[in-house]
PDB file of C-alpha atoms in Angstrom:
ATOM      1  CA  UNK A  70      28.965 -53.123  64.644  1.00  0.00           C
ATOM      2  CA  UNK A  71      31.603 -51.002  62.729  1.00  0.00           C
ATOM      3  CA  UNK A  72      34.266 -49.729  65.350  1.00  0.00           C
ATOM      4  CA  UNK A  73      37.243 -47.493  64.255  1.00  0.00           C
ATOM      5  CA  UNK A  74      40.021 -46.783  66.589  1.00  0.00           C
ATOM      6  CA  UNK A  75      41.107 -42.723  65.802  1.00  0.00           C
ATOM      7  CA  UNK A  76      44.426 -41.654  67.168  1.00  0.00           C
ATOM      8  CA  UNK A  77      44.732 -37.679  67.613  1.00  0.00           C
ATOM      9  CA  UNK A  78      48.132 -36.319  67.353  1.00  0.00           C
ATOM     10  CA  UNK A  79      48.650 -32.732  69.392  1.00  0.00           C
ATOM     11  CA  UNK A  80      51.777 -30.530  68.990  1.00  0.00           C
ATOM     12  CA  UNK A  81      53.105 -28.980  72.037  1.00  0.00           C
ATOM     13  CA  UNK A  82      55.276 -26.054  71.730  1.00  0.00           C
ATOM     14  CA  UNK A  83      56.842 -24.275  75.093  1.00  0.00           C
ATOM     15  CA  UNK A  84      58.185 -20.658  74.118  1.00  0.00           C
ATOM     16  CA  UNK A  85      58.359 -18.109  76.959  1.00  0.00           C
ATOM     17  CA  UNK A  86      57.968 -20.545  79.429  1.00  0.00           C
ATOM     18  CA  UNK A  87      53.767 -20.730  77.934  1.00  0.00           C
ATOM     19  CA  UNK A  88      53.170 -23.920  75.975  1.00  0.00           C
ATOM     20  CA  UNK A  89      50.586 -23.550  72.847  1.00  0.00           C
ATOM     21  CA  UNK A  90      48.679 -26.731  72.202  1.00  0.00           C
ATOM     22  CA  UNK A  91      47.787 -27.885  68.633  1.00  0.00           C
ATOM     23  CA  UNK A  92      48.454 -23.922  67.593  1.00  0.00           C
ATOM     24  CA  UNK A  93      49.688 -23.512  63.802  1.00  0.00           C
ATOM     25  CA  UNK A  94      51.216 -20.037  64.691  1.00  0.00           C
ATOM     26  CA  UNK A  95      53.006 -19.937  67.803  1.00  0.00           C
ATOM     27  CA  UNK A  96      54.427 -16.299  67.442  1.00  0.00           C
ATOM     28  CA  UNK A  97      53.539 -13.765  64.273  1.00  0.00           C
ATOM     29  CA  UNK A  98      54.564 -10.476  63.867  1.00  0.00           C
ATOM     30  CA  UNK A  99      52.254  -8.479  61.877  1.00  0.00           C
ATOM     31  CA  UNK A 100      51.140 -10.810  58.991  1.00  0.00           C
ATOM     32  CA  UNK A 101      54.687 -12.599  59.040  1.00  0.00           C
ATOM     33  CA  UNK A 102      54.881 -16.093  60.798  1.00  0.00           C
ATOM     34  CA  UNK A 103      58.010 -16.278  62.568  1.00  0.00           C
ATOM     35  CA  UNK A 104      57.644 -19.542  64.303  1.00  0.00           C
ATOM     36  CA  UNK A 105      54.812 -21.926  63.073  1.00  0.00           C
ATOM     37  CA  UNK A 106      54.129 -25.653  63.044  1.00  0.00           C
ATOM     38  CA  UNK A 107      53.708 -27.335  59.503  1.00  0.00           C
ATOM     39  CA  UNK A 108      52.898 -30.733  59.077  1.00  0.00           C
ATOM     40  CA  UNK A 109      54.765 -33.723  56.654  1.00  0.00           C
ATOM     41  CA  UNK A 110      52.561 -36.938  56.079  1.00  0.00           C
ATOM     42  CA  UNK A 111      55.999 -38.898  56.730  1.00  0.00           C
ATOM     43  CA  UNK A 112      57.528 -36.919  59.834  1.00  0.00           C
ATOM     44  CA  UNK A 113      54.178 -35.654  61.749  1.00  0.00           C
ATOM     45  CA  UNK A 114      54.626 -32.105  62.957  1.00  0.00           C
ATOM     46  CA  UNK A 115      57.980 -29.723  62.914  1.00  0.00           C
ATOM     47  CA  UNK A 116      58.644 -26.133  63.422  1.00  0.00           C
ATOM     48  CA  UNK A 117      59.339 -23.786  60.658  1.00  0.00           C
ATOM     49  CA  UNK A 118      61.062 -20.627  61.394  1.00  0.00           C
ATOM     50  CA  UNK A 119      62.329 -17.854  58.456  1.00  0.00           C
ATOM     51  CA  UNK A 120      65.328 -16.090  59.429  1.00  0.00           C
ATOM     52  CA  UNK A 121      65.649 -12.323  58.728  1.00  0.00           C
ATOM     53  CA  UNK A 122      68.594 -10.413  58.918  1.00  0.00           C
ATOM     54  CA  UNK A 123      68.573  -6.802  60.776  1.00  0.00           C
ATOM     55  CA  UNK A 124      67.912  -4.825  57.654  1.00  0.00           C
ATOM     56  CA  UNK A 125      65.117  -7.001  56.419  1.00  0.00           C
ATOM     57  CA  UNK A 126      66.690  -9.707  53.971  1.00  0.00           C
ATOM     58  CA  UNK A 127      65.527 -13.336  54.062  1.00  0.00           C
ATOM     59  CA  UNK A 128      68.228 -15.471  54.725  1.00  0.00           C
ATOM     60  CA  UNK A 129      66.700 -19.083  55.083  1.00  0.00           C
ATOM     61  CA  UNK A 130      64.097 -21.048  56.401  1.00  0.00           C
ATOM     62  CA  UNK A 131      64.634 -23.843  59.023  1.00  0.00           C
ATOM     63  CA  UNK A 132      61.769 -26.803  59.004  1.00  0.00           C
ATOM     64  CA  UNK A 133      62.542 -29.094  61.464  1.00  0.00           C
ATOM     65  CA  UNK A 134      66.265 -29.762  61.839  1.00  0.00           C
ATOM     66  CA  UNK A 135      66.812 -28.718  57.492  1.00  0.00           C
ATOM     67  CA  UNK A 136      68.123 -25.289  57.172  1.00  0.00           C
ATOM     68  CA  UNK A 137      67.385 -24.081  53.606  1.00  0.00           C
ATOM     69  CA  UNK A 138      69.448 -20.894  52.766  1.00  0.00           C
ATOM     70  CA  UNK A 139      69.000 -18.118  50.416  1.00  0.00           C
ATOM     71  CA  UNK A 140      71.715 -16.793  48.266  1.00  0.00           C
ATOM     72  CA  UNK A 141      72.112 -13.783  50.838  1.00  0.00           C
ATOM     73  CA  UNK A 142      71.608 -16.285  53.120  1.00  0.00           C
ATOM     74  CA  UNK A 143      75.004 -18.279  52.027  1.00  0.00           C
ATOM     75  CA  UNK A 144      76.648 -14.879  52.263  1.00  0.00           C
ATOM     76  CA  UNK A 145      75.660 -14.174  55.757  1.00  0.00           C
ATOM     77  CA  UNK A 146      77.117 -17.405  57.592  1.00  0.00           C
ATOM     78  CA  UNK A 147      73.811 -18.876  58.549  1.00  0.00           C
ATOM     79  CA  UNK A 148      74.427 -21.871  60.260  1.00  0.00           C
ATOM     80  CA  UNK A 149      73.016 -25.006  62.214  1.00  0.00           C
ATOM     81  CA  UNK A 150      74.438 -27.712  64.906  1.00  0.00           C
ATOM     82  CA  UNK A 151      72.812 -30.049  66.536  1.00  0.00           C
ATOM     83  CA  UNK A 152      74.424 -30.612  70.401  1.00  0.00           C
ATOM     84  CA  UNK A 153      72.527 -33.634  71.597  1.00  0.00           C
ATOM     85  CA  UNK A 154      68.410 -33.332  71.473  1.00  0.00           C
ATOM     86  CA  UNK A 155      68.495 -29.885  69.929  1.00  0.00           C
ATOM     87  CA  UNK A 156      69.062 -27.404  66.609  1.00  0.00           C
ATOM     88  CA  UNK A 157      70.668 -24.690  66.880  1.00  0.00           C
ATOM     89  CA  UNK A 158      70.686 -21.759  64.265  1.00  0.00           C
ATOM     90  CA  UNK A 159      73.715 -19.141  64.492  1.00  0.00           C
ATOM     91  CA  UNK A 160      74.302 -16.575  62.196  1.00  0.00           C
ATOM     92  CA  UNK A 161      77.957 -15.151  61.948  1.00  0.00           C
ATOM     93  CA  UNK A 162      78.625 -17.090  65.234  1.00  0.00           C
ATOM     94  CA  UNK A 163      75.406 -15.824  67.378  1.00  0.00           C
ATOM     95  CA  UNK A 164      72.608 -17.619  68.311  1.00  0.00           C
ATOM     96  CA  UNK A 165      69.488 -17.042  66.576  1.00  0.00           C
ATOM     97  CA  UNK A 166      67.619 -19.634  67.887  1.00  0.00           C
ATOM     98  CA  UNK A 167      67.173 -22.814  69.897  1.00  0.00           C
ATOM     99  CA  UNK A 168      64.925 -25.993  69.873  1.00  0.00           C
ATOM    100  CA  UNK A 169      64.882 -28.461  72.059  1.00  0.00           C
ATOM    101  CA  UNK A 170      63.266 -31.806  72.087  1.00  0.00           C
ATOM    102  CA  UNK A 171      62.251 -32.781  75.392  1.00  0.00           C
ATOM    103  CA  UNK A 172      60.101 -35.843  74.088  1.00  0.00           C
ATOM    104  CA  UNK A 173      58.893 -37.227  70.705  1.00  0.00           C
ATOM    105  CA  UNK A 174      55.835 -34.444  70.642  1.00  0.00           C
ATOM    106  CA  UNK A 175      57.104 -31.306  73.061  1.00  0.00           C
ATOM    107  CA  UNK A 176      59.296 -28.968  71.651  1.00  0.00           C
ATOM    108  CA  UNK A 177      61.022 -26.083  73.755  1.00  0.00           C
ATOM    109  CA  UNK A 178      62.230 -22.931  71.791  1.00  0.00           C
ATOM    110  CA  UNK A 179      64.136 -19.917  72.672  1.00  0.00           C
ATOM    111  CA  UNK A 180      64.360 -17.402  70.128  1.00  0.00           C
ATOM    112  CA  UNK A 181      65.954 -13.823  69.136  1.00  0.00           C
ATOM    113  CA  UNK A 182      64.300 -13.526  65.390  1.00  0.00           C
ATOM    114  CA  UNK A 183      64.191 -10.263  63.392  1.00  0.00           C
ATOM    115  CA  UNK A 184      61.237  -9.643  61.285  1.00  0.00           C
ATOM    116  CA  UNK A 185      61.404  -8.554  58.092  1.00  0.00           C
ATOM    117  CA  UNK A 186      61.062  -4.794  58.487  1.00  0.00           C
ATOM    118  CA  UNK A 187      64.065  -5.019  60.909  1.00  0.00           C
ATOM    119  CA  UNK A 188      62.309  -5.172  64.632  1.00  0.00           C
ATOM    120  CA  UNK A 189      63.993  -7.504  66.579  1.00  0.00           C
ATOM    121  CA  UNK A 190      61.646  -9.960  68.476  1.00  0.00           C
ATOM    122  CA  UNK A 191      63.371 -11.939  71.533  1.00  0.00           C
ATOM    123  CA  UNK A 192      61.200 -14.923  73.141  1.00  0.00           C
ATOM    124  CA  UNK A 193      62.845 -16.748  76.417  1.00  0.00           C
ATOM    125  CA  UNK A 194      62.079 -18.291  79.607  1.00  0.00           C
ATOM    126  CA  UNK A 195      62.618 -14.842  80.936  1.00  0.00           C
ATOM    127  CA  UNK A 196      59.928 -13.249  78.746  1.00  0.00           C
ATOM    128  CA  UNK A 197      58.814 -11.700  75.164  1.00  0.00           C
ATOM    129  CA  UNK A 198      60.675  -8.468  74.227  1.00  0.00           C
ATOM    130  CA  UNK A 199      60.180  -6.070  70.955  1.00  0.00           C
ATOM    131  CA  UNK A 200      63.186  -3.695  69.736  1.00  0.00           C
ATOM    132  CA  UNK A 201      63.114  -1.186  67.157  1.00  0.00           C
ATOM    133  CA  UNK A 202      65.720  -1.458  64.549  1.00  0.00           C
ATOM    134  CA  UNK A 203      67.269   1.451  66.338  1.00  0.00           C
ATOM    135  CA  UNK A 204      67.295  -1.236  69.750  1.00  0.00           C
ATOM    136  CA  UNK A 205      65.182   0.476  71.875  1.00  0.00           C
ATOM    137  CA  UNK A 206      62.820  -1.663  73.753  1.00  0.00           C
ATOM    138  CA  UNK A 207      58.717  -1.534  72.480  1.00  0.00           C
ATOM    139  CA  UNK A 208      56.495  -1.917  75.696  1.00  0.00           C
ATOM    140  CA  UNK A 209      54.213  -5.213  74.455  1.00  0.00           C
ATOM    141  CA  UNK A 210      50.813  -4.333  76.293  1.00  0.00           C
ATOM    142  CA  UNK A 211      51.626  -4.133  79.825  1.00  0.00           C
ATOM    143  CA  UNK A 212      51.361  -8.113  79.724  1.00  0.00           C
ATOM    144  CA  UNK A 213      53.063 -10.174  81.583  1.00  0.00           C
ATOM    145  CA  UNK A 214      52.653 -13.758  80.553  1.00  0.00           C
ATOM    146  CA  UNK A 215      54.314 -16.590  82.361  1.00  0.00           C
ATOM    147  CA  UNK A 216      53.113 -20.897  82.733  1.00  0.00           C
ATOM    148  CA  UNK A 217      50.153 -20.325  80.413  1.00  0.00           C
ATOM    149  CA  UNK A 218      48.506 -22.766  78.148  1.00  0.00           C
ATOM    150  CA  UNK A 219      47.132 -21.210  74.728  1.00  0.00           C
ATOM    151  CA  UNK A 220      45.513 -24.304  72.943  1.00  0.00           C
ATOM    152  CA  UNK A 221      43.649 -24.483  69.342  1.00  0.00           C
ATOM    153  CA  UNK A 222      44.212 -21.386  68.171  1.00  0.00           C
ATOM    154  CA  UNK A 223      45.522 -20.449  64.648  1.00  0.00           C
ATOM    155  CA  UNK A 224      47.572 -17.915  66.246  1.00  0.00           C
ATOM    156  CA  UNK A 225      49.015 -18.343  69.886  1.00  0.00           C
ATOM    157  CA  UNK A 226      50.883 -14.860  70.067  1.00  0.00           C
ATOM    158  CA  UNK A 227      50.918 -11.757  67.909  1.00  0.00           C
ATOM    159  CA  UNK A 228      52.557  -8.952  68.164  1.00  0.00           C
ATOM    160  CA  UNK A 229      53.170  -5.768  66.092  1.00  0.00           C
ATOM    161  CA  UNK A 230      54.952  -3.069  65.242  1.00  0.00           C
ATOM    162  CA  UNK A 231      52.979  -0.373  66.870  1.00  0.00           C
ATOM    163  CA  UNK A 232      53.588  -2.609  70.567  1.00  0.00           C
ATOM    164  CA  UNK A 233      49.914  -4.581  70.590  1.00  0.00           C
ATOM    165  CA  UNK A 234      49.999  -7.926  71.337  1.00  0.00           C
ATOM    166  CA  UNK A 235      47.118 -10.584  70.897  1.00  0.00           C
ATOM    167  CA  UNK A 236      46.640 -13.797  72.718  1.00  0.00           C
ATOM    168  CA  UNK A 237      45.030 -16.602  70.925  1.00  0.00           C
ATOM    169  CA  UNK A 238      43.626 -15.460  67.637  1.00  0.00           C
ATOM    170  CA  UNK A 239      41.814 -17.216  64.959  1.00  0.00           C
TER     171      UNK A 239
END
């Protein structure tokens, strides 16, 4: 009798106070990824987030704890620190984002990403948000989504510029 042993290794990604299991897109905006897990033979699973300034220019691209800048990027003052158990991305001194490792396979993030046409996309324990480059606030659906689990999707939110969201998309 031939018996294999398999081990299955889940991410687990908490954004908005909802946690997306084994999800490769955790939040797009239109067709751009802004936070995704990607996969490295050697490390497992990590985040990768692009980082877009207001008027649409692409300043780097954080996987994992590696910031990798852009030429505009260098100009702009993008930034990382790492206060114990988490990466944090600031550009000219504000916060961008925030990961935090609560255990070897659950990541927290807190995020306030723009996307590349300039909307400004804000995901916290206190909820999603959507602002025109002009700042004013983009009603998301109606939804209010709070302590969910969205789990083997490609896509675990997705939102656009017109206000739709989508939960769970393949």
């Amino acid at each position: 009798m031939n018996t294999k042993l398999l081990f299955s290794e889940t991410t687990k990604i908490t954004i908005a106070t909802n946690t997306f299991i084994n999800v490769q897109v955790i939040l797009q905006y239109d067709d751009t990824p802004l936070i995704e897990v990607v996969r490295f033979e050697q490390a497992g699973f990590t985040t990768q987030i692009p980082i877009y300034h207001s008027d649409g220019t692409y300043l780097a691209k954080v996987v994992g704890s590696q910031l990798y800048l852009t030429q505009d990027g260098r100009k702009a003052g993008v930034t990382l620190e790492y206060p114990d158990k988490m990466t944090v991305c600031k550009i000219d001194g504000r916060v961008a984002f925030e990961i935090r490792r609560e255990d070897a396979a659950a990541l927290k993030t807190a995020a306030e990403l723009f996307a590349p046409d300039g909307y400004f996309v804000r995901a916290t324990d206190s909820g999603l948000g959507l602002l025109n480059s002009s700042g004013d606030a983009i009603q998301i659906g109606g939804l209010t989504m709070s302590g969910s689990t969205i789990s083997g999707f490609r896509v675990g939110i997705k939102i656009d510029s017109k206000g739709r969201v989508a939960i769970g998309s393949n």
